[in-house]
Amino acid sequence: MMRVGLTNLSAEQVLTAASPSDDAGERIRPFDWHLTRRIAGRMARYAALFWSILALAGVLAVLNGTIALLVAQTIGGAIEQRPESWRGRLGVDPQHWLSYGVAALVALALLWYVAMRIRQNAVAKLAERVVRDLRGEIFAHLQVLGMDFYDRTKVGRILARGTSDIDALRRALTEVAPRLTIALVQMIYAIAVMLAYDAVLGAVVLLGAPFVYLVNWRFRQLLSNSYRRVQETYSLLTANLAESIAGIRVTQAFTREERNSDMFRGICHLHRDRHLVVAKAQGLYLPLMDVTSQVFIAIALLVGGLRIASGDMTVTDLLAFMTMTGVFFQPIIVIGDMYNVVLQAMAGAERVFHLLDTAPAQLEPPPGENVDLPRRDEGMRIEFEGVTFGYQKDRPVLRDITFEARPGQTIALVGHTGSGKTSIINLIAKFYLHDAGRIALDGLDIRRISPRDLHAQTGIVQQENFLFTGSVLDNIRFARPEASDEQVREVCDALGCLDLIEDLHEGLQTQVGERGASLSLGQRQLICFARALMARPRLLILDEATSAVDTVSEHRVQQALSRLLEGRTSFVVAHRLSTIRSADRILVVDAGRIVEQGTHAQLLRDGQVYPKLHAEFVRLSEGQG
Amino acid sequence: MSLLSSSHASSSPSAAGNRADHLRRLFALTWRYRGGCFLTLLWEVGAEALALGAFIYSGLALDVLRHRALPDTTQEPRWPLGIAPSADGPLWQILSIAAGMVLLITLLRAYARYRTRLSSETLIQRITVDLRTALYDKLQRLGFSWFDTHDSGGLINRVTGDAGSVRLFIEGVVLQLIISTAALGLFLFYMFREHAWLTLAVITVFPIQAWVLIRYSRSIEPRLQSHRETLDRLIQTLQECIIGVKVIKGFGQEEQVKDRFGERNDDAYEARMKIVRTNASLLPWITTLANLQIAILLFYGGHLVYIGPAAGGIALGTLWVFFSLVRQLAGQVETIVSSAASIPESMVGANRVFELLDAPVEIAAPAQAHVPEEVRGRIEFDHVSFRYRAESPLVLEDVSFVVEPGETVALVGPAGSGKSTIFNLLCRFYDATDGRVLVDGVDVRQWDPGALRRAVSVVFQEPFLFSNTIANNVRFGVPDAPEDAVAQAVRDAVAEEFVAASRDGYQTIIGERGLTLSGGERQRLSIARAILPESPILLLDDAMASVDARTEVRIAANLGRIMRGRTTLIIAHRLSTLRRADRVLVVEQGCITAQGTHEQLMRDNEHYRKAALLQLDREREEESGELESQEALR
């Protein structure tokens, strides 16, 4: 299949050669039995709704056909009454026949409105519920999936599962399934009526139909292929545009404005050409469908006319037949319109189910081996013994890690980026399971401890100081949702930063997040500390922020930090000199091994790697101060 | 989110005047494409006329049949344009002619519709390409300060979405309105000629349909809005829970966020159902009204057929034509109403397009731009002060210094002291608030900006690279540079090792979907990019911060060779760089507080000496560390 990226344009002719569009290039069939069954499975929960929609679709299709038929019959009854026909036998005066017919028509039209209204509501209810359920399932599954999933999947891609893919599915559920049912029933009804009126004429239409249908489907396939090519250039276009704006400073510094404009024009022209290919195909398709149905009307006129002349048929019958031809052919175009919707929905469904099928990493203890982590007042004891770990089995990032953290100790992890500090943290928090060796928490094998159990006693502070949209209060309370406002205050007070938080624009009610992004880095850090303390953790994991804050808050942050660390076993990925210096023990990590450990003073005196790292820290903190 | 929420509805007192102005501009823009518009219109009206023709002939066939079946009560059918076959001919002959005409007209109509589609798409694409390229050209030329104040998501939307809504105005509003009105006029003309009262009776439904549609669009708008908002919140929660997954897991709060998401999910469901209920109650009325219209047509028209044309009624064929036309027209009313409804939306888009097109280019070439034959590379700052925005504080205050051609000058100072700003002014990315910046004795504002920037090569602090091949990134400033020049630049920037190690060498695509480079590697490529053009002035803005010390020494040696006889300004920390520089400028809080050679400053400036000694300490430790690790390796 076509790959996303360059198409017809070489890397020299564009600014951005690789377009960051995702999820493309999969081979998608318009119909996949397996997927359809799974989608249907979601609807099984709403069986009553589902069957009533199908029934209503049948009713609507029959109404559509009957209305058309009634039109022909009403005129026919008014203009030609033969005593021997069934109309004649009813004995209704032609003048009144018209009134009755029209009255029936009005009644049917109103009935149609009622049926349509009920059906639309039902369809939407079903589709929206399926969508809501699926979304909920996706979200619940996301909570179950381990960090390995998040580390290898981009945020945008996960987001798309819950947004655009679900939307594609929604469209299919609201449009395709019900409209397809109407279309099918309508066609069956129309052909049955036509056959009843005149078997010969009906047979002509019936034999021609598969041909029309095939032409129609083939055209849709062609269209969908050329449409995909349009989308390719479109993503190329937007990718180039995005990078042109992001790199505008480089462009102007190197006076590439004109060349960039030429490149962009080239992409626009390619995009236009592909659009025109689609337009040509579309321009051929719709009139073609029109011609085919008119051909049948012409044939009907000719054949039907001769049959009228020979007395086998009446003008009314022919009129009815002609209106029914319309009823018969209109659904074919509707079905054709569904092609792209179905294609996108299938692709979306496939990706959604793929996500739901992604098995979470096995972090829970094997059945029967689960042990409870005791809740004590002192910090947690942590032991690593010859631990080896790799995100991929054959590429270990940690080798033979051995250390011990006694209750209440603060352990600083230092080392270069990529040395393995974060991986050690990931293992302690049981975000991942180690491959070999032994990790013990309070003397219990970590494999036998449920992550939930562990996390209930853990506090975490991330480098990015991530906060949720909402009030400061909600963010601190996040770690213990049942906590009262007063308890939140107490926690802030315990950190010695209640005054700083109450000084915020609206105190604890200050909004953070997109609208309230006005918090300073120091304030964000303090809130994250408070959140961690709120969890009443026995184990604290802290990835220190690299960027510094202003000197005044720096002092307060340090003060809060030392209070936070007090009495808990803490692991700190340290970026601050003061944190390192005051740690009970420093683990120097390099290339996946612990190369040195000891206190600051010991390591500075006897260490080989540490003094150099220390110097870098000095330089960094000076540079920022 | 910016796609949905970036509608900056302007509420200035001149908004109404603006709208009229924008409408005028939109029509002026449409007028520019009048040829294409006219062509599309011609084909479309032709297609509609042919549709009428096909209906007339099939109606005629019905009349012929009816006359044959009931010769006593009906009249001889009336052939259009007076061209009639002999009435006594065999029936199959007459029928074949009528059916043949239906087919022929249908084929012609198919062709006309094909041409309509083609000419309208050509027109649309012409407008789109013109708008997009115009916007892109403009974006390329706007100054840095403009980009400082506009977010990139919104800008992308202007070239894609907003350009689309201008197109929509021309295509959807102007063209579609004319076409629909023309078709409506044509059909109504025929119908009125055939039977005015019947026509009047039938078209009474149209205003009701229009009223329903208008009511619908009014009541749906706030619901769509609130649905968008709930959906935004839902997506925001989803996004936050993906980004903050570690926090959630770390505190074991999966259930809490699941509840929160569940609420948002329910809200979105409720909001959606409100839309659906409105849809379900109002939209089916359009079809129902169309059916009622047919009922009117049947009741009155059937009566007219019954009494026959001779008594002031109509033929059966005419009723068939009316029936077909009414079905055709139902779509036109909907089109007219929905294109009218889309005017405000396309106006908002058009607004933003014009705003961008009208944005003044602050850094423009003067009338008689200075384009020198040769640049010597003398730089002078003459009492320069600068602030980024009118309300913000001065970043540079009364800065004056001179750099002679061929000199290498280092700028040192704490972060935010204004070093990078000096570079920005030198390249004229911004204009000085006060004072003059001179290159070769000519004010940079007198220079042709292109010529100035070709004379100056910059390595930015942030090494931005494009998602293209390594080779194309290096030759960014000199697109036609031969391969060996690219290779030389890469060697000089000490980048050849990792380039050679990449999968496709120089043709390796870097970026999100390609090769991921480390910060140091990116910096080395951006150095290669800057030295390739061989500009007489080179600016290095902390260009080797992520490069390790040994590589920096190698790069510096190469630069020393390359930059001989050319002017170099370096923002740096390392002592080796400061020692190599001919002169050091100390920048603090927007002022130059000291200058001289490294030795002079070490001797005379206590502050400088202290900072340098501290730096020396670090570098020594660093070196010893490196030596140790080298020994350890052995």
GROMACS .gro file of C-alpha atoms in nm, chain A residues 186-476:
model
  291
  186GLN     CA    1  -3.705   0.001  -0.036
  187MET     CA    2  -3.544  -0.178  -0.329
  188ILE     CA    3  -3.711  -0.507  -0.247
  189TYR     CA    4  -4.046  -0.335  -0.210
  190ALA     CA    5  -4.004  -0.148  -0.538
  191ILE     CA    6  -3.902  -0.454  -0.737
  192ALA     CA    7  -4.184  -0.657  -0.589
  193VAL     CA    8  -4.438  -0.392  -0.690
  194MET     CA    9  -4.287  -0.366  -1.036
  195LEU     CA   10  -4.298  -0.741  -1.085
  196ALA     CA   11  -4.657  -0.746  -0.967
  197TYR     CA   12  -4.754  -0.477  -1.217
  198ASP     CA   13  -4.575  -0.626  -1.509
  199ALA     CA   14  -4.343  -0.924  -1.490
  200VAL     CA   15  -4.165  -0.849  -1.817
  201LEU     CA   16  -4.086  -0.488  -1.737
  202GLY     CA   17  -3.993  -0.579  -1.381
  203ALA     CA   18  -3.754  -0.844  -1.506
  204VAL     CA   19  -3.580  -0.586  -1.729
  205VAL     CA   20  -3.513  -0.362  -1.431
  206LEU     CA   21  -3.416  -0.652  -1.209
  207LEU     CA   22  -3.163  -0.782  -1.460
  208GLY     CA   23  -3.014  -0.439  -1.515
  209ALA     CA   24  -2.976  -0.366  -1.145
  210PRO     CA   25  -2.665  -0.577  -1.068
  211PHE     CA   26  -2.486  -0.405  -1.353
  212VAL     CA   27  -2.568  -0.061  -1.218
  213TYR     CA   28  -2.471  -0.175  -0.873
  214LEU     CA   29  -2.131  -0.305  -0.988
  215VAL     CA   30  -2.049   0.009  -1.185
  216ASN     CA   31  -2.145   0.210  -0.883
  217TRP     CA   32  -1.926   0.013  -0.641
  218ARG     CA   33  -1.627   0.012  -0.875
  219PHE     CA   34  -1.653   0.386  -0.913
  220ARG     CA   35  -1.660   0.431  -0.540
  221GLN     CA   36  -1.345   0.228  -0.505
  222LEU     CA   37  -1.167   0.437  -0.764
  223LEU     CA   38  -1.288   0.752  -0.597
  224SER     CA   39  -1.179   0.636  -0.258
  225ASN     CA   40  -0.829   0.558  -0.385
  226SER     CA   41  -0.785   0.894  -0.549
  227TYR     CA   42  -0.933   1.059  -0.244
  228ARG     CA   43  -0.671   0.895  -0.028
  229ARG     CA   44  -0.407   1.047  -0.253
  230VAL     CA   45  -0.563   1.386  -0.195
  231GLN     CA   46  -0.538   1.333   0.177
  232GLU     CA   47  -0.174   1.238   0.143
  233THR     CA   48  -0.085   1.565  -0.023
  234TYR     CA   49  -0.298   1.744   0.229
  235SER     CA   50  -0.103   1.606   0.520
  236LEU     CA   51   0.217   1.689   0.331
  237LEU     CA   52   0.084   2.041   0.287
  238THR     CA   53  -0.004   2.092   0.652
  239ALA     CA   54   0.321   1.934   0.770
  240ASN     CA   55   0.517   2.173   0.551
  241LEU     CA   56   0.309   2.463   0.667
  242ALA     CA   57   0.357   2.374   1.031
  243GLU     CA   58   0.731   2.345   0.994
  244SER     CA   59   0.752   2.662   0.788
  245ILE     CA   60   0.600   2.849   1.079
  246ALA     CA   61   0.803   2.670   1.344
  247GLY     CA   62   1.124   2.730   1.148
  248ILE     CA   63   1.045   3.082   1.031
  249ARG     CA   64   1.346   3.224   1.213
  250VAL     CA   65   1.584   2.989   1.038
  251THR     CA   66   1.416   3.061   0.707
  252GLN     CA   67   1.454   3.435   0.741
  253ALA     CA   68   1.807   3.409   0.874
  254PHE     CA   69   1.909   3.212   0.566
  255THR     CA   70   1.685   3.417   0.330
  256ARG     CA   71   1.501   3.115   0.205
  257GLU     CA   72   1.164   3.292   0.183
  258GLU     CA   73   1.129   3.275  -0.191
  259ARG     CA   74   1.247   2.921  -0.229
  260ASN     CA   75   1.013   2.810   0.047
  261SER     CA   76   0.726   2.986  -0.126
  262ASP     CA   77   0.812   2.807  -0.449
  263MET     CA   78   0.816   2.475  -0.269
  264PHE     CA   79   0.486   2.546  -0.105
  265ARG     CA   80   0.337   2.647  -0.436
  266GLY     CA   81   0.459   2.316  -0.580
  267ILE     CA   82   0.283   2.123  -0.308
  268CYS     CA   83  -0.034   2.329  -0.353
  269HIS     CA   84  -0.029   2.255  -0.724
  270LEU     CA   85   0.018   1.882  -0.669
  271HIS     CA   86  -0.266   1.893  -0.421
  272ARG     CA   87  -0.482   2.077  -0.673
  273ASP     CA   88  -0.404   1.826  -0.947
  274ARG     CA   89  -0.509   1.540  -0.725
  275HIS     CA   90  -0.826   1.722  -0.633
  276LEU     CA   91  -0.903   1.758  -1.001
  277VAL     CA   92  -0.858   1.383  -1.051
  278VAL     CA   93  -1.120   1.327  -0.783
  279ALA     CA   94  -1.346   1.590  -0.936
  280LYS     CA   95  -1.321   1.426  -1.277
  281ALA     CA   96  -1.417   1.088  -1.136
  282GLN     CA   97  -1.702   1.240  -0.938
  283GLY     CA   98  -1.810   1.445  -1.238
  284LEU     CA   99  -1.836   1.125  -1.440
  285TYR     CA  100  -1.998   0.921  -1.169
  286LEU     CA  101  -2.309   1.112  -1.073
  287PRO     CA  102  -2.430   1.190  -1.427
  288LEU     CA  103  -2.358   0.830  -1.519
  289MET     CA  104  -2.590   0.709  -1.246
  290ASP     CA  105  -2.848   0.951  -1.377
  291VAL     CA  106  -2.811   0.822  -1.732
  292THR     CA  107  -2.855   0.461  -1.625
  293SER     CA  108  -3.178   0.526  -1.441
  294GLN     CA  109  -3.307   0.734  -1.734
  295VAL     CA  110  -3.222   0.447  -1.969
  296PHE     CA  111  -3.458   0.231  -1.770
  297ILE     CA  112  -3.729   0.496  -1.786
  298ALA     CA  113  -3.686   0.513  -2.163
  299ILE     CA  114  -3.705   0.136  -2.190
  300ALA     CA  115  -4.010   0.136  -1.966
  301LEU     CA  116  -4.175   0.397  -2.189
  302LEU     CA  117  -4.103   0.200  -2.501
  303VAL     CA  118  -4.192  -0.148  -2.379
  304GLY     CA  119  -4.474  -0.029  -2.158
  305GLY     CA  120  -4.616   0.182  -2.440
  306LEU     CA  121  -4.639  -0.116  -2.671
  307ARG     CA  122  -4.800  -0.322  -2.396
  308ILE     CA  123  -5.055  -0.046  -2.341
  309ALA     CA  124  -5.129  -0.046  -2.712
  310SER     CA  125  -5.187  -0.420  -2.700
  311GLY     CA  126  -5.412  -0.377  -2.396
  312ASP     CA  127  -5.192  -0.563  -2.147
  313MET     CA  128  -5.128  -0.255  -1.938
  314THR     CA  129  -5.287   0.076  -1.848
  315VAL     CA  130  -5.131   0.424  -1.851
  316THR     CA  131  -5.171   0.432  -1.475
  317ASP     CA  132  -4.970   0.114  -1.445
  318LEU     CA  133  -4.696   0.266  -1.657
  319LEU     CA  134  -4.700   0.581  -1.448
  320ALA     CA  135  -4.673   0.375  -1.131
  321PHE     CA  136  -4.397   0.179  -1.288
  322MET     CA  137  -4.202   0.491  -1.373
  323THR     CA  138  -4.227   0.631  -1.021
  324MET     CA  139  -4.123   0.295  -0.881
  325THR     CA  140  -3.813   0.301  -1.103
  326GLY     CA  141  -3.712   0.611  -0.911
  327VAL     CA  142  -3.781   0.440  -0.580
  328PHE     CA  143  -3.568   0.148  -0.696
  329PHE     CA  144  -3.264   0.340  -0.821
  330GLN     CA  145  -3.235   0.610  -0.558
  331PRO     CA  146  -3.100   0.368  -0.288
  332ILE     CA  147  -2.814   0.261  -0.514
  333ILE     CA  148  -2.668   0.610  -0.497
  334VAL     CA  149  -2.727   0.611  -0.122
  335ILE     CA  150  -2.539   0.283  -0.089
  336GLY     CA  151  -2.259   0.428  -0.300
  337ASP     CA  152  -2.235   0.726  -0.068
  338MET     CA  153  -2.178   0.489   0.220
  339TYR     CA  154  -1.858   0.347   0.076
  340ASN     CA  155  -1.621   0.601   0.226
  341VAL     CA  156  -1.803   0.621   0.555
  342VAL     CA  157  -1.783   0.244   0.591
  343LEU     CA  158  -1.418   0.243   0.498
  344GLN     CA  159  -1.331   0.503   0.760
  345ALA     CA  160  -1.547   0.340   1.022
  346MET     CA  161  -1.385   0.002   0.967
  347ALA     CA  162  -1.041   0.158   0.995
  348GLY     CA  163  -1.146   0.340   1.311
  349ALA     CA  164  -1.306   0.031   1.461
  350GLU     CA  165  -0.999  -0.173   1.384
  351ARG     CA  166  -0.777   0.073   1.568
  352VAL     CA  167  -1.015   0.105   1.862
  353PHE     CA  168  -1.040  -0.271   1.904
  354HIS     CA  169  -0.668  -0.304   1.860
  355LEU     CA  170  -0.625  -0.073   2.156
  356LEU     CA  171  -0.883  -0.261   2.360
  357ASP     CA  172  -0.707  -0.585   2.272
  358THR     CA  173  -0.368  -0.459   2.381
  359ALA     CA  174  -0.288  -0.676   2.677
  360PRO     CA  175  -0.164  -0.488   2.983
  361ALA     CA  176   0.178  -0.579   3.113
  362GLN     CA  177   0.149  -0.846   3.382
  363LEU     CA  178   0.220  -0.646   3.695
  364GLU     CA  179  -0.033  -0.803   3.927
  365PRO     CA  180   0.105  -1.087   4.141
  366PRO     CA  181   0.027  -1.441   4.027
  367PRO     CA  182  -0.296  -1.571   4.181
  368GLY     CA  183  -0.256  -1.696   4.533
  369GLU     CA  184   0.081  -1.533   4.587
  370ASN     CA  185  -0.049  -1.187   4.667
  371VAL     CA  186   0.081  -1.045   4.994
  372ASP     CA  187  -0.032  -0.726   5.163
  373LEU     CA  188   0.220  -0.451   5.209
  374PRO     CA  189   0.208  -0.358   5.577
  375ARG     CA  190   0.112  -0.003   5.674
  376ARG     CA  191   0.369   0.116   5.920
  377ASP     CA  192   0.465   0.451   6.059
  378GLU     CA  193   0.821   0.440   5.939
  379GLY     CA  194   0.941   0.453   5.581
  380MET     CA  195   0.963   0.158   5.351
  381ARG     CA  196   1.268  -0.067   5.334
  382ILE     CA  197   1.381  -0.125   4.978
  383GLU     CA  198   1.636  -0.379   4.861
  384PHE     CA  199   1.773  -0.444   4.513
  385GLU     CA  200   1.976  -0.756   4.460
  386GLY     CA  201   2.147  -0.816   4.128
  387VAL     CA  202   1.857  -0.659   3.938
  388THR     CA  203   1.870  -0.662   3.560
  389PHE     CA  204   1.610  -0.492   3.344
  390GLY     CA  205   1.551  -0.388   2.984
  391TYR     CA  206   1.252  -0.227   2.812
  392GLN     CA  207   1.321  -0.479   2.541
  393LYS     CA  208   1.425  -0.819   2.667
  394ASP     CA  209   1.745  -0.837   2.466
  395ARG     CA  210   1.864  -0.485   2.547
  396PRO     CA  211   1.916  -0.443   2.920
  397VAL     CA  212   1.935  -0.085   3.046
  398LEU     CA  213   2.006  -0.186   3.405
  399ARG     CA  214   2.262  -0.450   3.493
  400ASP     CA  215   2.326  -0.614   3.825
  401ILE     CA  216   2.187  -0.335   4.041
  402THR     CA  217   2.231  -0.394   4.413
  403PHE     CA  218   2.162  -0.147   4.693
  404GLU     CA  219   1.959  -0.107   5.005
  405ALA     CA  220   1.752   0.182   5.132
  406ARG     CA  221   1.672   0.168   5.502
  407PRO     CA  222   1.347   0.313   5.633
  408GLY     CA  223   1.355   0.691   5.632
  409GLN     CA  224   1.667   0.727   5.420
  410THR     CA  225   1.693   0.972   5.134
  411ILE     CA  226   1.869   0.821   4.835
  412ALA     CA  227   1.991   1.049   4.559
  413LEU     CA  228   2.037   0.906   4.213
  414VAL     CA  229   2.291   1.089   4.001
  415GLY     CA  230   2.425   1.021   3.656
  416HIS     CA  231   2.405   1.141   3.298
  417THR     CA  232   2.088   1.139   3.091
  418GLY     CA  233   2.014   0.785   2.982
  419SER     CA  234   2.230   0.629   3.250
  420GLY     CA  235   1.934   0.442   3.401
  421LYS     CA  236   1.817   0.658   3.694
  422THR     CA  237   1.458   0.675   3.571
  423SER     CA  238   1.458   0.301   3.507
  424ILE     CA  239   1.549   0.233   3.869
  425ILE     CA  240   1.262   0.457   3.978
  426ASN     CA  241   1.029   0.278   3.735
  427LEU     CA  242   1.116  -0.053   3.899
  428ILE     CA  243   1.073   0.074   4.255
  429ALA     CA  244   0.728   0.210   4.169
  430LYS     CA  245   0.651  -0.119   3.990
  431PHE     CA  246   0.568   0.059   3.666
  432TYR     CA  247   0.772  -0.219   3.511
  433LEU     CA  248   0.882  -0.562   3.629
  434HIS     CA  249   1.251  -0.645   3.641
  435ASP     CA  250   1.387  -0.932   3.437
  436ALA     CA  251   1.631  -1.091   3.681
  437GLY     CA  252   1.744  -1.049   4.040
  438ARG     CA  253   1.528  -0.961   4.335
  439ILE     CA  254   1.354  -0.646   4.455
  440ALA     CA  255   1.211  -0.653   4.806
  441LEU     CA  256   0.986  -0.396   4.974
  442ASP     CA  257   0.978  -0.432   5.351
  443GLY     CA  258   1.137  -0.771   5.290
  444LEU     CA  259   0.854  -0.886   5.058
  445ASP     CA  260   0.922  -0.980   4.696
  446ILE     CA  261   0.786  -0.701   4.476
  447ARG     CA  262   0.639  -0.959   4.240
  448ARG     CA  263   0.398  -1.063   4.513
  449ILE     CA  264   0.278  -0.709   4.580
  450SER     CA  265  -0.010  -0.557   4.386
  451PRO     CA  266   0.081  -0.224   4.222
  452ARG     CA  267  -0.236  -0.071   4.370
  453ASP     CA  268  -0.126  -0.171   4.715
  454LEU     CA  269   0.216  -0.020   4.661
  455HIS     CA  270   0.088   0.300   4.501
  456ALA     CA  271  -0.146   0.358   4.794
  457GLN     CA  272   0.169   0.411   5.003
  458THR     CA  273   0.368   0.602   4.741
  459GLY     CA  274   0.401   0.970   4.670
  460ILE     CA  275   0.533   1.084   4.337
  461VAL     CA  276   0.667   1.417   4.217
  462GLN     CA  277   0.747   1.437   3.851
  463GLN     CA  278   1.003   1.652   3.681
  464GLU     CA  279   0.740   1.833   3.473
  465ASN     CA  280   0.530   1.918   3.781
  466PHE     CA  281   0.223   1.797   3.600
  467LEU     CA  282  -0.105   1.942   3.727
  468PHE     CA  283  -0.458   1.871   3.614
  469THR     CA  284  -0.698   2.141   3.501
  470GLY     CA  285  -0.896   2.240   3.805
  471SER     CA  286  -0.840   2.421   4.131
  472VAL     CA  287  -0.526   2.402   4.342
  473LEU     CA  288  -0.740   2.235   4.605
  474ASP     CA  289  -0.852   1.960   4.367
  475ASN     CA  290  -0.497   1.904   4.256
  476ILE     CA  291  -0.365   1.858   4.608
   0.00000   0.00000   0.00000
